[in-house]
Amino acid sequence: MSAPPTGGGHRPTKLSTDNKTWCGLSQRKTNVLRGGGEHDNYWRLVSYDTRHTHAQLKALAKKRKMKLGNMSRAQIADRLGRSDRGLLTYENCSVGELEAFALQRGIGTSDADPALTKTALIRILHHADDRLSFPRLFDLPPEVCVIIYEFYCAHFSEEHLHMPTPPPLALVCRRLREDVMPVFYGECSFRIELTEPSARCRLVPKTALFFSTLPAASLARIRWLHIYTRFDSHRWQDEDEIAQIQLSGKGTKFSLQTMPYVNPDASERMPAEVQALVEQKLRPALDAMLSRTQGRGHVVLMDVHRLLWAMQDAWTHYAFDEYRYEDTDHGAWESDSDY
């Protein structure tokens, strides 16, 4: 049975650096709504359960241009879930189009059956969608499989991952793990999270553990790094992104973008001159990656520490006086972060 066209589908609901809210929910709360733990929620779809109001779901469906009419809350939640899976919103199609889809897939009416209503056709197509399978993945040419793995992992790159567990596809069998994980590290974005701004700042424990235990071959495939910090470890708040780093696939160049952030105490964005100072401190560490003869342009564990040291150096500058955290209150983090 062939799969239906997916041109009318919608990519799974994810959060980007430009849009950290979904229907008024924070990134942290949206991650909770996916279910699971913080290490594996990056691949989970949003669960449209009772924590979403009918009005919220209708607003999201309208934003996706889904013509759902006066559906119940449960029906809208079902359609949004199907949309997140990349399936068509059949309510947007005409009866003729639905009949064509059913015919292409070998389902629907026979010559002896009366014409089905639009509702009945949608129910039949939903039933077929729920039973889709493709058992011949390994019969495809390797290059086609790579394209499939890249598409699969592309959805994960919209979040910056922090010590993630492997995606489900990589847990099916050893061969899939060997094929998918290199693509996963090359397609996804990873966080380097630091303790509070200080000349003695450290990698937070999860960041230190993740990069120190990652095999060198996997680490070398990483192309996107995002440096984060938090002003107060006791505050329940999202960390602030300091910089974005992208390495070219061939290891011949990099791009570095510093990010303005809000200091909860100062309630203002980072001045342009302060962003320039961060770039000035980080750039030599990235230049060193491109200038070495062995492993040129590919991440090694020492690069992560050099980026940390660059940020330590930046925090000592007088321009960071209002952002810097007092070292005297920093001891608890130090003992946890020394890996």
mmCIF file of C-alpha atoms in Angstrom:
data_model
loop_
_atom_site.group_PDB
_atom_site.id
_atom_site.type_symbol
_atom_site.label_atom_id
_atom_site.label_comp_id
_atom_site.label_asym_id
_atom_site.label_seq_id
_atom_site.Cartn_x
_atom_site.Cartn_y
_atom_site.Cartn_z
ATOM 1 C CA MET A 1 0.000 0.000 0.000
ATOM 2 C CA SER A 2 1.474 3.309 -0.967
ATOM 3 C CA ALA A 3 1.623 6.282 1.385
ATOM 4 C CA PRO A 4 -0.566 9.302 0.721
ATOM 5 C CA PRO A 5 0.902 12.504 -0.652
ATOM 6 C CA THR A 6 2.253 14.663 2.158
ATOM 7 C CA GLY A 7 2.357 18.031 0.458
ATOM 8 C CA GLY A 8 -0.390 19.330 2.701
ATOM 9 C CA GLY A 9 1.245 18.086 5.869
ATOM 10 C CA HIS A 10 2.844 20.194 8.547
ATOM 11 C CA ARG A 11 6.211 19.662 10.167
ATOM 12 C CA PRO A 12 6.044 18.632 13.803
ATOM 13 C CA THR A 13 5.549 21.467 16.274
ATOM 14 C CA LYS A 14 9.020 22.490 17.322
ATOM 15 C CA LEU A 15 10.629 25.589 18.782
ATOM 16 C CA SER A 16 13.252 27.697 17.055
ATOM 17 C CA THR A 17 15.525 30.426 18.406
ATOM 18 C CA ASP A 18 13.231 33.021 16.859
ATOM 19 C CA ASN A 19 9.984 31.610 18.253
ATOM 20 C CA LYS A 20 10.255 30.156 21.734
ATOM 21 C CA THR A 21 6.546 30.035 22.437
ATOM 22 C CA TRP A 22 3.633 27.926 21.265
ATOM 23 C CA CYS A 23 0.131 29.280 21.888
ATOM 24 C CA GLY A 24 1.510 31.387 24.744
ATOM 25 C CA LEU A 25 3.465 28.552 26.387
ATOM 26 C CA SER A 26 7.155 28.835 27.300
ATOM 27 C CA GLN A 27 9.744 26.481 25.820
ATOM 28 C CA ARG A 28 10.148 24.696 29.149
ATOM 29 C CA LYS A 29 6.387 24.139 29.481
ATOM 30 C CA THR A 30 6.087 23.033 25.847
ATOM 31 C CA ASN A 31 8.784 20.407 26.460
ATOM 32 C CA VAL A 32 6.793 19.142 29.439
ATOM 33 C CA LEU A 33 3.691 18.825 27.263
ATOM 34 C CA ARG A 34 5.531 16.414 24.996
ATOM 35 C CA GLY A 35 5.889 13.914 27.803
ATOM 36 C CA GLY A 36 8.919 11.777 28.531
ATOM 37 C CA GLY A 37 12.136 13.028 30.117
ATOM 38 C CA GLU A 38 14.179 16.092 29.286
ATOM 39 C CA HIS A 39 16.755 13.975 27.429
ATOM 40 C CA ASP A 40 14.275 12.495 24.943
ATOM 41 C CA ASN A 41 11.518 15.079 24.530
ATOM 42 C CA TYR A 42 13.267 16.525 21.454
ATOM 43 C CA TRP A 43 11.809 13.761 19.261
ATOM 44 C CA ARG A 44 8.387 13.591 20.880
ATOM 45 C CA LEU A 45 5.370 15.296 19.340
ATOM 46 C CA VAL A 46 3.269 17.636 21.411
ATOM 47 C CA SER A 47 0.499 15.827 23.268
ATOM 48 C CA TYR A 48 -2.747 17.731 22.752
ATOM 49 C CA ASP A 49 -4.284 16.651 26.035
ATOM 50 C CA THR A 50 -6.608 18.406 28.468
ATOM 51 C CA ARG A 51 -3.947 20.985 29.331
ATOM 52 C CA HIS A 52 -4.737 22.681 25.994
ATOM 53 C CA THR A 53 -7.997 24.553 25.800
ATOM 54 C CA HIS A 54 -10.430 24.211 22.923
ATOM 55 C CA ALA A 55 -9.685 27.826 21.969
ATOM 56 C CA GLN A 56 -5.917 27.192 21.886
ATOM 57 C CA LEU A 57 -6.341 24.207 19.590
ATOM 58 C CA LYS A 58 -8.695 26.096 17.291
ATOM 59 C CA ALA A 59 -6.197 28.967 17.095
ATOM 60 C CA LEU A 60 -3.351 26.630 16.140
ATOM 61 C CA ALA A 61 -5.512 24.849 13.533
ATOM 62 C CA LYS A 62 -6.432 28.210 12.032
ATOM 63 C CA LYS A 63 -2.766 29.218 11.923
ATOM 64 C CA ARG A 64 -2.054 26.040 9.951
ATOM 65 C CA LYS A 65 -4.945 26.876 7.607
ATOM 66 C CA MET A 66 -6.847 23.724 8.557
ATOM 67 C CA LYS A 67 -10.520 23.921 7.574
ATOM 68 C CA LEU A 68 -12.007 21.997 10.465
ATOM 69 C CA GLY A 69 -15.333 23.773 10.927
ATOM 70 C CA ASN A 70 -17.106 23.256 14.266
ATOM 71 C CA MET A 71 -15.187 20.206 15.411
ATOM 72 C CA SER A 72 -15.013 19.119 19.023
ATOM 73 C CA ARG A 73 -11.846 19.604 21.035
ATOM 74 C CA ALA A 74 -10.948 15.906 20.724
ATOM 75 C CA GLN A 75 -11.397 15.974 16.942
ATOM 76 C CA ILE A 76 -9.194 19.063 16.555
ATOM 77 C CA ALA A 77 -6.539 17.465 18.760
ATOM 78 C CA ASP A 78 -6.623 14.367 16.540
ATOM 79 C CA ARG A 79 -6.223 16.449 13.362
ATOM 80 C CA LEU A 80 -3.332 18.448 14.844
ATOM 81 C CA GLY A 81 -1.605 15.223 15.843
ATOM 82 C CA ARG A 82 -1.968 13.874 12.309
ATOM 83 C CA SER A 83 -0.647 17.152 10.934
ATOM 84 C CA ASP A 84 2.386 16.868 13.215
ATOM 85 C CA ARG A 85 3.061 13.437 11.694
ATOM 86 C CA GLY A 86 3.226 15.041 8.246
ATOM 87 C CA LEU A 87 -0.146 13.687 7.091
ATOM 88 C CA LEU A 88 -2.660 15.540 4.989
ATOM 89 C CA THR A 89 -5.550 17.449 6.481
ATOM 90 C CA TYR A 90 -8.197 15.693 4.433
ATOM 91 C CA GLU A 91 -10.865 18.254 5.400
ATOM 92 C CA ASN A 92 -8.988 20.707 3.151
ATOM 93 C CA CYS A 93 -9.484 18.410 0.126
ATOM 94 C CA SER A 94 -12.442 18.029 -2.207
ATOM 95 C CA VAL A 95 -14.445 14.799 -2.510
ATOM 96 C CA GLY A 96 -12.842 14.188 -5.904
ATOM 97 C CA GLU A 97 -9.351 14.475 -4.443
ATOM 98 C CA LEU A 98 -10.213 12.129 -1.591
ATOM 99 C CA GLU A 99 -11.621 9.568 -4.039
ATOM 100 C CA ALA A 100 -8.397 9.834 -6.053
ATOM 101 C CA PHE A 101 -6.273 9.245 -2.928
ATOM 102 C CA ALA A 102 -8.359 6.196 -2.028
ATOM 103 C CA LEU A 103 -8.086 4.834 -5.570
ATOM 104 C CA GLN A 104 -4.306 5.345 -5.656
ATOM 105 C CA ARG A 105 -3.972 3.403 -2.421
ATOM 106 C CA GLY A 106 -6.330 0.611 -3.432
ATOM 107 C CA ILE A 107 -8.955 1.427 -0.823
ATOM 108 C CA GLY A 108 -12.445 2.912 -0.893
ATOM 109 C CA THR A 109 -15.511 2.031 -2.929
ATOM 110 C CA SER A 110 -16.033 -0.639 -5.555
ATOM 111 C CA ASP A 111 -18.279 -0.319 -8.606
ATOM 112 C CA ALA A 112 -21.102 -1.982 -6.669
ATOM 113 C CA ASP A 113 -20.886 0.421 -3.717
ATOM 114 C CA PRO A 114 -22.666 3.746 -3.621
ATOM 115 C CA ALA A 115 -20.540 6.886 -3.573
ATOM 116 C CA LEU A 116 -19.173 7.596 -0.116
ATOM 117 C CA THR A 117 -19.620 10.900 1.621
ATOM 118 C CA LYS A 118 -16.643 13.118 2.378
ATOM 119 C CA THR A 119 -16.816 12.144 6.041
ATOM 120 C CA ALA A 120 -16.741 8.439 5.167
ATOM 121 C CA LEU A 121 -13.793 8.892 2.788
ATOM 122 C CA ILE A 122 -11.853 10.781 5.457
ATOM 123 C CA ARG A 123 -12.556 7.999 7.966
ATOM 124 C CA ILE A 124 -11.281 5.368 5.489
ATOM 125 C CA LEU A 125 -8.117 7.341 4.732
ATOM 126 C CA HIS A 126 -7.441 7.917 8.437
ATOM 127 C CA HIS A 127 -7.820 4.191 9.039
ATOM 128 C CA ALA A 128 -5.282 3.497 6.273
ATOM 129 C CA ASP A 129 -2.887 6.159 7.602
ATOM 130 C CA ASP A 130 -2.913 4.545 11.040
ATOM 131 C CA ARG A 131 -1.740 1.249 9.525
ATOM 132 C CA LEU A 132 1.058 2.512 7.289
ATOM 133 C CA SER A 133 4.255 0.472 7.246
ATOM 134 C CA PHE A 134 7.367 0.130 5.098
ATOM 135 C CA PRO A 135 9.256 -3.107 5.764
ATOM 136 C CA ARG A 136 11.783 -2.775 2.916
ATOM 137 C CA LEU A 137 13.980 0.093 4.119
ATOM 138 C CA PHE A 138 17.198 -1.887 3.745
ATOM 139 C CA ASP A 139 16.289 -2.786 0.149
ATOM 140 C CA LEU A 140 16.725 0.883 -0.820
ATOM 141 C CA PRO A 141 20.056 2.191 -2.177
ATOM 142 C CA PRO A 142 22.294 3.528 0.638
ATOM 143 C CA GLU A 143 22.170 7.076 -0.700
ATOM 144 C CA VAL A 144 18.359 7.041 -0.548
ATOM 145 C CA CYS A 145 18.493 5.774 3.036
ATOM 146 C CA VAL A 146 20.764 8.678 3.952
ATOM 147 C CA ILE A 147 18.216 11.122 2.530
ATOM 148 C CA ILE A 148 15.531 9.480 4.666
ATOM 149 C CA TYR A 149 17.717 9.690 7.788
ATOM 150 C CA GLU A 150 18.508 13.350 7.077
ATOM 151 C CA PHE A 151 14.809 14.152 6.741
ATOM 152 C CA TYR A 152 14.103 12.243 9.943
ATOM 153 C CA CYS A 153 16.783 14.130 11.892
ATOM 154 C CA ALA A 154 16.040 17.529 10.350
ATOM 155 C CA HIS A 155 13.085 17.982 12.692
ATOM 156 C CA PHE A 156 15.375 17.571 15.711
ATOM 157 C CA SER A 157 17.699 20.399 14.604
ATOM 158 C CA GLU A 158 15.046 22.975 15.451
ATOM 159 C CA GLU A 159 15.962 22.520 19.107
ATOM 160 C CA HIS A 160 19.348 22.822 20.762
ATOM 161 C CA LEU A 161 19.964 19.430 22.348
ATOM 162 C CA HIS A 162 21.500 18.969 25.784
ATOM 163 C CA MET A 163 22.772 15.466 26.514
ATOM 164 C CA PRO A 164 20.142 13.764 24.317
ATOM 165 C CA THR A 165 19.411 10.067 24.203
ATOM 166 C CA PRO A 166 19.504 8.437 20.731
ATOM 167 C CA PRO A 167 16.399 8.941 18.582
ATOM 168 C CA PRO A 168 13.966 5.995 18.387
ATOM 169 C CA LEU A 169 14.969 4.956 14.864
ATOM 170 C CA ALA A 170 18.530 4.382 16.057
ATOM 171 C CA LEU A 171 17.287 1.970 18.735
ATOM 172 C CA VAL A 172 15.545 -0.445 16.354
ATOM 173 C CA CYS A 173 18.633 -2.493 15.519
ATOM 174 C CA ARG A 174 22.405 -2.278 15.364
ATOM 175 C CA ARG A 175 22.498 -1.478 11.652
ATOM 176 C CA LEU A 176 20.089 1.417 11.988
ATOM 177 C CA ARG A 177 22.054 2.756 14.929
ATOM 178 C CA GLU A 178 25.270 2.657 12.893
ATOM 179 C CA ASP A 179 23.560 4.362 9.938
ATOM 180 C CA VAL A 180 21.422 6.935 11.773
ATOM 181 C CA MET A 181 23.699 8.223 14.538
ATOM 182 C CA PRO A 182 26.338 9.786 12.212
ATOM 183 C CA VAL A 183 23.524 11.678 10.470
ATOM 184 C CA PHE A 184 22.030 12.624 13.839
ATOM 185 C CA TYR A 185 25.234 14.279 15.071
ATOM 186 C CA GLY A 186 25.773 16.035 11.742
ATOM 187 C CA GLU A 187 22.222 17.406 11.476
ATOM 188 C CA CYS A 188 21.429 18.412 15.068
ATOM 189 C CA SER A 189 22.395 21.434 17.172
ATOM 190 C CA PHE A 190 24.005 20.909 20.567
ATOM 191 C CA ARG A 191 24.232 23.070 23.670
ATOM 192 C CA ILE A 192 27.394 24.007 25.533
ATOM 193 C CA GLU A 193 25.884 25.175 28.804
ATOM 194 C CA LEU A 194 27.948 27.156 31.274
ATOM 195 C CA THR A 195 27.413 28.036 34.908
ATOM 196 C CA GLU A 196 26.669 31.644 35.893
ATOM 197 C CA PRO A 197 28.807 34.437 34.383
ATOM 198 C CA SER A 198 32.088 34.411 36.278
ATOM 199 C CA ALA A 199 35.814 34.172 35.720
ATOM 200 C CA ARG A 200 35.463 30.758 37.391
ATOM 201 C CA CYS A 201 32.483 29.524 35.378
ATOM 202 C CA ARG A 202 32.423 25.869 34.387
ATOM 203 C CA LEU A 203 30.591 23.519 32.096
ATOM 204 C CA VAL A 204 27.407 22.373 33.819
ATOM 205 C CA PRO A 205 27.549 18.667 34.748
ATOM 206 C CA LYS A 206 25.353 17.425 31.887
ATOM 207 C CA THR A 207 27.366 19.314 29.271
ATOM 208 C CA ALA A 208 30.663 18.065 30.700
ATOM 209 C CA LEU A 209 29.429 14.478 30.863
ATOM 210 C CA PHE A 210 27.934 14.499 27.362
ATOM 211 C CA PHE A 211 30.996 15.811 25.540
ATOM 212 C CA SER A 212 33.512 13.842 27.624
ATOM 213 C CA THR A 213 31.773 10.513 26.925
ATOM 214 C CA LEU A 214 30.939 11.122 23.261
ATOM 215 C CA PRO A 215 33.119 9.037 20.889
ATOM 216 C CA ALA A 216 35.641 11.124 18.976
ATOM 217 C CA ALA A 217 34.129 10.128 15.613
ATOM 218 C CA SER A 218 30.686 11.316 16.735
ATOM 219 C CA LEU A 219 32.047 14.544 18.191
ATOM 220 C CA ALA A 220 33.838 15.280 14.905
ATOM 221 C CA ARG A 221 30.525 15.178 13.015
ATOM 222 C CA ILE A 222 28.929 17.978 15.038
ATOM 223 C CA ARG A 223 28.447 21.126 12.973
ATOM 224 C CA TRP A 224 26.241 23.319 15.174
ATOM 225 C CA LEU A 225 27.100 24.464 18.711
ATOM 226 C CA HIS A 226 25.177 26.908 20.911
ATOM 227 C CA ILE A 227 26.692 28.439 24.034
ATOM 228 C CA TYR A 228 24.270 29.063 26.919
ATOM 229 C CA THR A 229 24.580 30.465 30.412
ATOM 230 C CA ARG A 230 22.230 31.127 33.337
ATOM 231 C CA PHE A 231 22.444 34.074 35.690
ATOM 232 C CA ASP A 232 21.049 32.343 38.742
ATOM 233 C CA SER A 233 21.025 28.556 39.178
ATOM 234 C CA HIS A 234 18.296 28.848 41.810
ATOM 235 C CA ARG A 235 15.864 30.615 39.499
ATOM 236 C CA TRP A 236 13.328 28.584 37.515
ATOM 237 C CA GLN A 237 13.996 30.186 34.150
ATOM 238 C CA ASP A 238 15.287 29.349 30.704
ATOM 239 C CA GLU A 239 19.008 29.736 30.109
ATOM 240 C CA ASP A 240 20.234 32.573 27.910
ATOM 241 C CA GLU A 241 21.923 31.857 24.594
ATOM 242 C CA ILE A 242 25.227 33.691 24.210
ATOM 243 C CA ALA A 243 26.482 32.557 20.795
ATOM 244 C CA GLN A 244 25.746 30.312 17.824
ATOM 245 C CA ILE A 245 28.537 28.503 15.983
ATOM 246 C CA GLN A 246 28.219 26.724 12.651
ATOM 247 C CA LEU A 247 31.055 24.757 11.059
ATOM 248 C CA SER A 248 31.152 23.942 7.374
ATOM 249 C CA GLY A 249 30.861 20.316 6.323
ATOM 250 C CA LYS A 250 34.385 20.325 4.888
ATOM 251 C CA GLY A 251 35.882 22.019 7.943
ATOM 252 C CA THR A 252 37.198 24.996 5.993
ATOM 253 C CA LYS A 253 35.211 27.828 7.599
ATOM 254 C CA PHE A 254 32.848 28.740 10.417
ATOM 255 C CA SER A 255 30.186 31.309 11.170
ATOM 256 C CA LEU A 256 29.825 32.904 14.586
ATOM 257 C CA GLN A 257 26.829 34.892 15.737
ATOM 258 C CA THR A 258 26.557 36.447 19.187
ATOM 259 C CA MET A 259 23.083 36.642 20.682
ATOM 260 C CA PRO A 260 21.627 39.522 22.716
ATOM 261 C CA TYR A 261 20.076 38.282 25.931
ATOM 262 C CA VAL A 262 18.199 39.741 28.885
ATOM 263 C CA ASN A 263 19.814 39.947 32.298
ATOM 264 C CA PRO A 264 17.000 39.258 34.809
ATOM 265 C CA ASP A 265 18.548 41.767 37.244
ATOM 266 C CA ALA A 266 19.422 44.544 34.796
ATOM 267 C CA SER A 267 16.323 43.952 32.591
ATOM 268 C CA GLU A 268 18.106 44.957 29.402
ATOM 269 C CA ARG A 269 19.655 43.467 26.311
ATOM 270 C CA MET A 270 23.361 42.947 25.955
ATOM 271 C CA PRO A 271 24.930 46.089 24.416
ATOM 272 C CA ALA A 272 26.506 45.793 20.970
ATOM 273 C CA GLU A 273 29.996 46.415 22.355
ATOM 274 C CA VAL A 274 29.571 43.542 24.799
ATOM 275 C CA GLN A 275 28.453 41.208 22.006
ATOM 276 C CA ALA A 276 31.537 42.301 20.051
ATOM 277 C CA LEU A 277 33.734 41.405 23.026
ATOM 278 C CA VAL A 278 32.219 37.898 23.201
ATOM 279 C CA GLU A 279 32.944 37.424 19.500
ATOM 280 C CA GLN A 280 36.495 38.727 19.984
ATOM 281 C CA LYS A 281 37.143 36.138 22.700
ATOM 282 C CA LEU A 282 35.495 33.173 20.915
ATOM 283 C CA ARG A 283 36.961 33.724 17.458
ATOM 284 C CA PRO A 284 40.571 32.673 18.294
ATOM 285 C CA ALA A 285 39.307 29.319 19.619
ATOM 286 C CA LEU A 286 37.439 28.742 16.361
ATOM 287 C CA ASP A 287 40.386 29.907 14.253
ATOM 288 C CA ALA A 288 42.516 27.302 16.035
ATOM 289 C CA MET A 289 40.081 24.582 14.889
ATOM 290 C CA LEU A 290 40.653 25.550 11.253
ATOM 291 C CA SER A 291 44.421 25.968 11.500
ATOM 292 C CA ARG A 292 45.401 22.605 12.955
ATOM 293 C CA THR A 293 46.633 19.921 10.575
ATOM 294 C CA GLN A 294 44.915 16.932 12.194
ATOM 295 C CA GLY A 295 41.139 16.999 12.401
ATOM 296 C CA ARG A 296 40.947 20.404 10.804
ATOM 297 C CA GLY A 297 37.579 22.065 11.236
ATOM 298 C CA HIS A 298 36.134 19.167 13.215
ATOM 299 C CA VAL A 299 35.199 19.356 16.876
ATOM 300 C CA VAL A 300 37.356 17.628 19.473
ATOM 301 C CA LEU A 301 36.870 17.680 23.250
ATOM 302 C CA MET A 302 39.584 20.284 23.733
ATOM 303 C CA ASP A 303 37.618 22.712 21.518
ATOM 304 C CA VAL A 304 34.727 22.629 23.976
ATOM 305 C CA HIS A 305 37.094 23.570 26.794
ATOM 306 C CA ARG A 306 38.716 26.315 24.713
ATOM 307 C CA LEU A 307 35.297 27.863 24.153
ATOM 308 C CA LEU A 308 34.707 27.671 27.919
ATOM 309 C CA TRP A 309 38.036 29.356 28.618
ATOM 310 C CA ALA A 310 37.226 32.074 26.085
ATOM 311 C CA MET A 311 33.990 32.838 27.931
ATOM 312 C CA GLN A 312 35.827 32.808 31.272
ATOM 313 C CA ASP A 313 38.184 35.424 29.834
ATOM 314 C CA ALA A 314 35.278 37.493 28.515
ATOM 315 C CA TRP A 315 33.531 37.608 31.900
ATOM 316 C CA THR A 316 36.593 39.240 33.508
ATOM 317 C CA HIS A 317 36.283 42.342 31.282
ATOM 318 C CA TYR A 318 34.854 45.440 32.966
ATOM 319 C CA ALA A 319 32.150 45.605 30.283
ATOM 320 C CA PHE A 320 30.549 42.583 31.959
ATOM 321 C CA ASP A 321 30.467 44.057 35.471
ATOM 322 C CA GLU A 322 26.664 44.245 35.621
ATOM 323 C CA TYR A 323 26.264 40.707 34.225
ATOM 324 C CA ARG A 324 28.979 38.950 36.193
ATOM 325 C CA TYR A 325 28.052 36.565 39.009
ATOM 326 C CA GLU A 326 29.902 36.848 42.326
ATOM 327 C CA ASP A 327 32.504 34.074 42.635
ATOM 328 C CA THR A 328 31.948 33.836 46.381
ATOM 329 C CA ASP A 329 28.579 32.137 45.830
ATOM 330 C CA HIS A 330 29.821 29.853 43.119
ATOM 331 C CA GLY A 331 31.350 26.939 45.008
ATOM 332 C CA ALA A 332 28.447 24.523 44.739
ATOM 333 C CA TRP A 333 28.635 24.539 40.989
ATOM 334 C CA GLU A 334 32.378 24.088 40.885
ATOM 335 C CA SER A 335 32.435 20.774 42.716
ATOM 336 C CA ASP A 336 29.702 19.351 40.467
ATOM 337 C CA SER A 337 31.273 20.515 37.227
ATOM 338 C CA ASP A 338 34.863 19.361 37.515
ATOM 339 C CA TYR A 339 34.963 16.351 35.195
#
